Amino acid sequence: MAERVYIHEYIDIIGHQRARYMHHMTANWGPIGRAERQQLCFGVWGVVGSTGQWPQVINLWEYESWDVLAANFEFEVNAPGLQDPSLVEWWATAADLRSGGVDRILLAPDWSPSVTELCESTAPRVGYVHEHLRCTPGSATEVLDAVGDSLVAMMAGAGLSLIGAFRRALSLDEEIILIWSFPEWSIWADFERTADDRVTGIGAWPYSNASIVGRERVLMADAPLSPLRTGRQPQISDRRPLSDV
């Protein structure tokens, strides 16, 4: 089975605009991207500020294949200014809500669930753990295999469910993004209580793999219209003026 392709975005928000930005991405862009570009909104999350950079949003978009992503890029840049003319107004509004960001193209193995599969699940999700692993060049694919072979089951034993496992494309095979969900905050607290134990348990996992040279873990919460919260893709009917958000 071919790997699904994703765009992962760290977005820096201006001032108190995070709620408006998340609505602008889900309700005002999500339905357009799905209709015109076969782009599915996988998730839009606010980073819990005490665990990382703030105010920040993380977006994740799903594409069925490289061909779909290539068609998306062709659609985007086939115009003066490298910008879809139909989105000029949308971009102008977004520019007032964010100051910049960093995007990555990611690839998911077939054992990593799609957004459609996740939306069909009734498992409760009150929060998310987002992990960014840095590996020695050339080793990320092997490390990701180890995630599927052992870490997913270990995390499940601690009460955390896999949302997505990805390796970065267009790189030296040296970065991995992992996203886990938890159903109660007390379960997350129990996880963190032992997560950095380098001798036993889950905490030993990254340190026992010599290919992992860096690990950053932040918490996230769903945007109101994020598919993993609503169980569906955002709809045109979800739109409302940003002044009301």
One Martini backbone bead per residue (centre of mass of N, CA, C, O) as a GRO file, in nm:
protein
  245
    1MET     BB    1   0.095   0.036   0.024
    2ALA     BB    2   0.077   0.354  -0.010
    3GLU     BB    3   0.177   0.641   0.111
    4ARG     BB    4   0.069   0.886   0.284
    5VAL     BB    5   0.024   1.241   0.260
    6TYR     BB    6   0.157   1.535   0.436
    7ILE     BB    7   0.083   1.847   0.604
    8HIS     BB    8   0.287   2.018   0.836
    9GLU     BB    9   0.208   2.284   1.085
   10TYR     BB   10   0.366   2.565   1.218
   11ILE     BB   11   0.185   2.831   1.385
   12ASP     BB   12   0.206   3.177   1.427
   13ILE     BB   13   0.041   3.386   1.644
   14ILE     BB   14  -0.141   3.682   1.680
   15GLY     BB   15  -0.198   3.718   1.977
   16HIS     BB   16  -0.567   3.675   2.012
   17GLN     BB   17  -0.614   3.483   1.722
   18ARG     BB   18  -0.658   3.173   1.747
   19ALA     BB   19  -0.962   3.122   1.716
   20ARG     BB   20  -0.985   3.254   1.437
   21TYR     BB   21  -0.781   3.083   1.289
   22MET     BB   22  -0.912   2.804   1.332
   23HIS     BB   23  -1.172   2.881   1.182
   24HIS     BB   24  -1.043   2.965   0.912
   25MET     BB   25  -0.926   2.679   0.852
   26THR     BB   26  -1.180   2.505   0.874
   27ALA     BB   27  -1.440   2.664   0.758
   28ASN     BB   28  -1.285   2.850   0.523
   29TRP     BB   29  -1.091   2.603   0.401
   30GLY     BB   30  -1.159   2.301   0.420
   31PRO     BB   31  -1.390   2.279   0.197
   32ILE     BB   32  -1.213   2.381  -0.037
   33GLY     BB   33  -0.982   2.174  -0.028
   34ARG     BB   34  -1.165   1.928  -0.075
   35ALA     BB   35  -1.298   2.017  -0.351
   36GLU     BB   36  -1.024   2.123  -0.515
   37ARG     BB   37  -0.771   1.914  -0.368
   38GLN     BB   38  -0.811   1.658  -0.193
   39GLN     BB   39  -0.820   1.786   0.104
   40LEU     BB   40  -0.770   1.685   0.435
   41CYS     BB   41  -0.862   1.740   0.755
   42PHE     BB   42  -0.703   1.617   1.032
   43GLY     BB   43  -0.589   1.882   1.201
   44VAL     BB   44  -0.658   2.133   1.463
   45TRP     BB   45  -0.430   2.287   1.699
   46GLY     BB   46  -0.363   2.386   2.022
   47VAL     BB   47  -0.106   2.484   2.205
   48VAL     BB   48   0.010   2.428   2.511
   49GLY     BB   49   0.190   2.680   2.635
   50SER     BB   50   0.348   2.531   2.879
   51THR     BB   51   0.490   2.319   2.644
   52GLY     BB   52   0.544   2.573   2.442
   53GLN     BB   53   0.487   2.763   2.199
   54TRP     BB   54   0.351   3.105   2.207
   55PRO     BB   55   0.110   3.127   2.005
   56GLN     BB   56   0.002   2.802   1.875
   57VAL     BB   57  -0.042   2.607   1.572
   58ILE     BB   58  -0.152   2.282   1.446
   59ASN     BB   59  -0.139   2.141   1.124
   60LEU     BB   60  -0.319   1.875   0.932
   61TRP     BB   61  -0.282   1.724   0.603
   62GLU     BB   62  -0.449   1.504   0.372
   63TYR     BB   63  -0.316   1.268   0.124
   64GLU     BB   64  -0.332   0.999  -0.084
   65SER     BB   65  -0.087   1.123  -0.264
   66TRP     BB   66   0.153   1.255  -0.459
   67ASP     BB   67  -0.036   1.332  -0.692
   68VAL     BB   68  -0.226   1.509  -0.523
   69LEU     BB   69  -0.011   1.707  -0.425
   70ALA     BB   70   0.085   1.800  -0.703
   71ALA     BB   71  -0.190   1.916  -0.790
   72ASN     BB   72  -0.200   2.121  -0.564
   73PHE     BB   73   0.052   2.283  -0.645
   74GLU     BB   74  -0.036   2.352  -0.931
   75PHE     BB   75  -0.285   2.513  -0.842
   76GLU     BB   76  -0.128   2.726  -0.671
   77VAL     BB   77   0.120   2.824  -0.890
   78ASN     BB   78  -0.078   2.881  -1.153
   79ALA     BB   79   0.009   3.197  -1.086
   80PRO     BB   80   0.048   3.498  -1.015
   81GLY     BB   81   0.233   3.489  -0.717
   82LEU     BB   82   0.174   3.193  -0.625
   83GLN     BB   83  -0.159   3.232  -0.622
   84ASP     BB   84  -0.471   3.171  -0.567
   85PRO     BB   85  -0.713   3.385  -0.671
   86SER     BB   86  -0.955   3.271  -0.485
   87LEU     BB   87  -0.753   3.337  -0.208
   88VAL     BB   88  -0.692   3.634  -0.149
   89GLU     BB   89  -0.886   3.695   0.085
   90TRP     BB   90  -0.799   3.466   0.270
   91TRP     BB   91  -0.500   3.548   0.299
   92ALA     BB   92  -0.547   3.831   0.412
   93THR     BB   93  -0.677   3.731   0.673
   94ALA     BB   94  -0.450   3.538   0.769
   95ALA     BB   95  -0.224   3.762   0.795
   96ASP     BB   96  -0.375   3.888   1.060
   97LEU     BB   97  -0.327   3.602   1.243
   98ARG     BB   98  -0.029   3.558   1.133
   99SER     BB   99   0.348   3.543   1.114
  100GLY     BB  100   0.402   3.228   1.064
  101GLY     BB  101   0.604   2.929   0.968
  102VAL     BB  102   0.630   2.557   0.951
  103ASP     BB  103   0.679   2.314   0.702
  104ARG     BB  104   0.588   1.964   0.632
  105ILE     BB  105   0.652   1.664   0.473
  106LEU     BB  106   0.468   1.364   0.514
  107LEU     BB  107   0.482   1.011   0.604
  108ALA     BB  108   0.267   0.717   0.614
  109PRO     BB  109   0.205   0.431   0.725
  110ASP     BB  110  -0.043   0.184   0.708
  111TRP     BB  111  -0.071   0.178   1.042
  112SER     BB  112  -0.160   0.459   1.013
  113PRO     BB  113  -0.422   0.643   1.059
  114SER     BB  114  -0.678   0.785   0.922
  115VAL     BB  115  -0.914   1.025   0.942
  116THR     BB  116  -1.152   0.842   0.878
  117GLU     BB  117  -1.096   0.629   1.093
  118LEU     BB  118  -1.102   0.822   1.339
  119CYS     BB  119  -1.398   0.931   1.294
  120GLU     BB  120  -1.524   0.635   1.348
  121SER     BB  121  -1.443   0.673   1.624
  122THR     BB  122  -1.543   0.676   1.991
  123ALA     BB  123  -1.302   0.774   2.119
  124PRO     BB  124  -1.187   0.956   2.364
  125ARG     BB  125  -1.060   1.315   2.341
  126VAL     BB  126  -0.894   1.566   2.538
  127GLY     BB  127  -0.597   1.506   2.425
  128TYR     BB  128  -0.245   1.571   2.313
  129VAL     BB  129   0.055   1.417   2.195
  130HIS     BB  130   0.347   1.582   2.065
  131GLU     BB  131   0.612   1.435   1.873
  132HIS     BB  132   0.963   1.524   1.814
  133LEU     BB  133   1.193   1.346   1.627
  134ARG     BB  134   1.550   1.302   1.621
  135CYS     BB  135   1.771   1.164   1.383
  136THR     BB  136   1.984   1.000   1.229
  137PRO     BB  137   2.081   0.990   0.930
  138GLY     BB  138   1.879   0.731   0.778
  139SER     BB  139   1.677   0.627   1.047
  140ALA     BB  140   1.366   0.690   1.054
  141THR     BB  141   1.238   0.439   0.928
  142GLU     BB  142   1.337   0.240   1.144
  143VAL     BB  143   1.211   0.382   1.387
  144LEU     BB  144   0.917   0.365   1.286
  145ASP     BB  145   0.903   0.060   1.293
  146ALA     BB  146   0.942   0.046   1.605
  147VAL     BB  147   0.686   0.187   1.675
  148GLY     BB  148   0.496  -0.032   1.554
  149ASP     BB  149   0.622  -0.284   1.712
  150SER     BB  150   0.614  -0.133   2.029
  151LEU     BB  151   0.510   0.157   2.117
  152VAL     BB  152   0.206   0.142   2.072
  153ALA     BB  153   0.157  -0.073   2.293
  154MET     BB  154   0.284   0.080   2.529
  155MET     BB  155   0.095   0.327   2.516
  156ALA     BB  156  -0.170   0.172   2.549
  157GLY     BB  157  -0.096   0.072   2.838
  158ALA     BB  158  -0.106   0.395   2.929
  159GLY     BB  159  -0.372   0.521   2.752
  160LEU     BB  160  -0.249   0.573   2.461
  161SER     BB  161  -0.332   0.676   2.132
  162LEU     BB  162  -0.295   0.648   1.803
  163ILE     BB  163  -0.296   0.902   1.543
  164GLY     BB  164   0.019   0.943   1.441
  165ALA     BB  165   0.279   0.836   1.197
  166PHE     BB  166   0.586   1.007   1.090
  167ARG     BB  167   0.786   1.102   0.814
  168ARG     BB  168   1.017   1.296   0.661
  169ALA     BB  169   1.039   1.456   0.378
  170LEU     BB  170   1.285   1.618   0.214
  171SER     BB  171   1.528   1.456   0.355
  172LEU     BB  172   1.754   1.256   0.573
  173ASP     BB  173   1.593   1.071   0.742
  174GLU     BB  174   1.547   1.256   1.058
  175GLU     BB  175   1.221   1.265   1.105
  176ILE     BB  176   0.955   1.256   1.361
  177ILE     BB  177   0.597   1.221   1.398
  178LEU     BB  178   0.392   1.205   1.697
  179ILE     BB  179   0.046   1.110   1.780
  180TRP     BB  180  -0.149   1.132   2.081
  181SER     BB  181  -0.413   1.016   2.284
  182PHE     BB  182  -0.636   1.115   2.560
  183PRO     BB  183  -0.925   1.069   2.784
  184GLU     BB  184  -0.754   1.179   3.037
  185TRP     BB  185  -0.563   1.376   3.243
  186SER     BB  186  -0.474   1.154   3.442
  187ILE     BB  187  -0.333   0.979   3.228
  188TRP     BB  188  -0.119   1.181   3.149
  189ALA     BB  189   0.006   1.209   3.431
  190ASP     BB  190   0.094   0.913   3.455
  191PHE     BB  191   0.276   0.915   3.212
  192GLU     BB  192   0.474   1.148   3.300
  193ARG     BB  193   0.573   1.024   3.570
  194THR     BB  194   0.740   0.787   3.372
  195ALA     BB  195   0.856   0.891   3.088
  196ASP     BB  196   1.169   0.962   3.209
  197ASP     BB  197   1.243   0.672   3.250
  198ARG     BB  198   1.558   0.515   3.164
  199VAL     BB  199   1.506   0.208   3.263
  200THR     BB  200   1.188   0.190   3.243
  201GLY     BB  201   0.964   0.168   3.016
  202ILE     BB  202   0.882   0.419   2.804
  203GLY     BB  203   1.130   0.606   2.866
  204ALA     BB  204   1.346   0.399   2.745
  205TRP     BB  205   1.300   0.396   2.439
  206PRO     BB  206   1.463   0.642   2.318
  207TYR     BB  207   1.738   0.574   2.474
  208SER     BB  208   1.773   0.275   2.344
  209ASN     BB  209   1.792   0.445   2.074
  210ALA     BB  210   2.065   0.564   1.903
  211SER     BB  211   1.906   0.725   1.666
  212ILE     BB  212   1.804   0.908   1.895
  213VAL     BB  213   1.879   1.273   1.953
  214GLY     BB  214   1.570   1.385   1.981
  215ARG     BB  215   1.302   1.528   2.207
  216GLU     BB  216   0.969   1.667   2.166
  217ARG     BB  217   0.701   1.760   2.399
  218VAL     BB  218   0.356   1.836   2.342
  219LEU     BB  219   0.049   1.990   2.386
  220MET     BB  220  -0.299   1.943   2.273
  221ALA     BB  221  -0.597   2.100   2.126
  222ASP     BB  222  -0.886   2.113   1.985
  223ALA     BB  223  -1.059   2.243   1.761
  224PRO     BB  224  -1.393   2.281   1.729
  225LEU     BB  225  -1.367   2.174   1.396
  226SER     BB  226  -1.216   1.930   1.436
  227PRO     BB  227  -1.252   1.609   1.328
  228LEU     BB  228  -1.170   1.463   1.607
  229ARG     BB  229  -1.421   1.610   1.747
  230THR     BB  230  -1.675   1.582   1.530
  231GLY     BB  231  -1.645   1.338   1.299
  232ARG     BB  232  -1.582   1.559   1.066
  233GLN     BB  233  -1.577   1.757   0.812
  234PRO     BB  234  -1.579   2.059   0.727
  235GLN     BB  235  -1.834   2.298   0.654
  236ILE     BB  236  -1.991   2.555   0.505
  237SER     BB  237  -2.202   2.581   0.748
  238ASP     BB  238  -1.965   2.672   0.960
  239ARG     BB  239  -1.974   2.947   0.884
  240ARG     BB  240  -1.849   3.264   1.024
  241PRO     BB  241  -1.776   3.539   1.151
  242LEU     BB  242  -1.488   3.634   1.310
  243SER     BB  243  -1.634   3.836   1.509
  244ASP     BB  244  -1.788   3.570   1.646
  245VAL     BB  245  -1.522   3.412   1.769
   0.00000   0.00000   0.00000
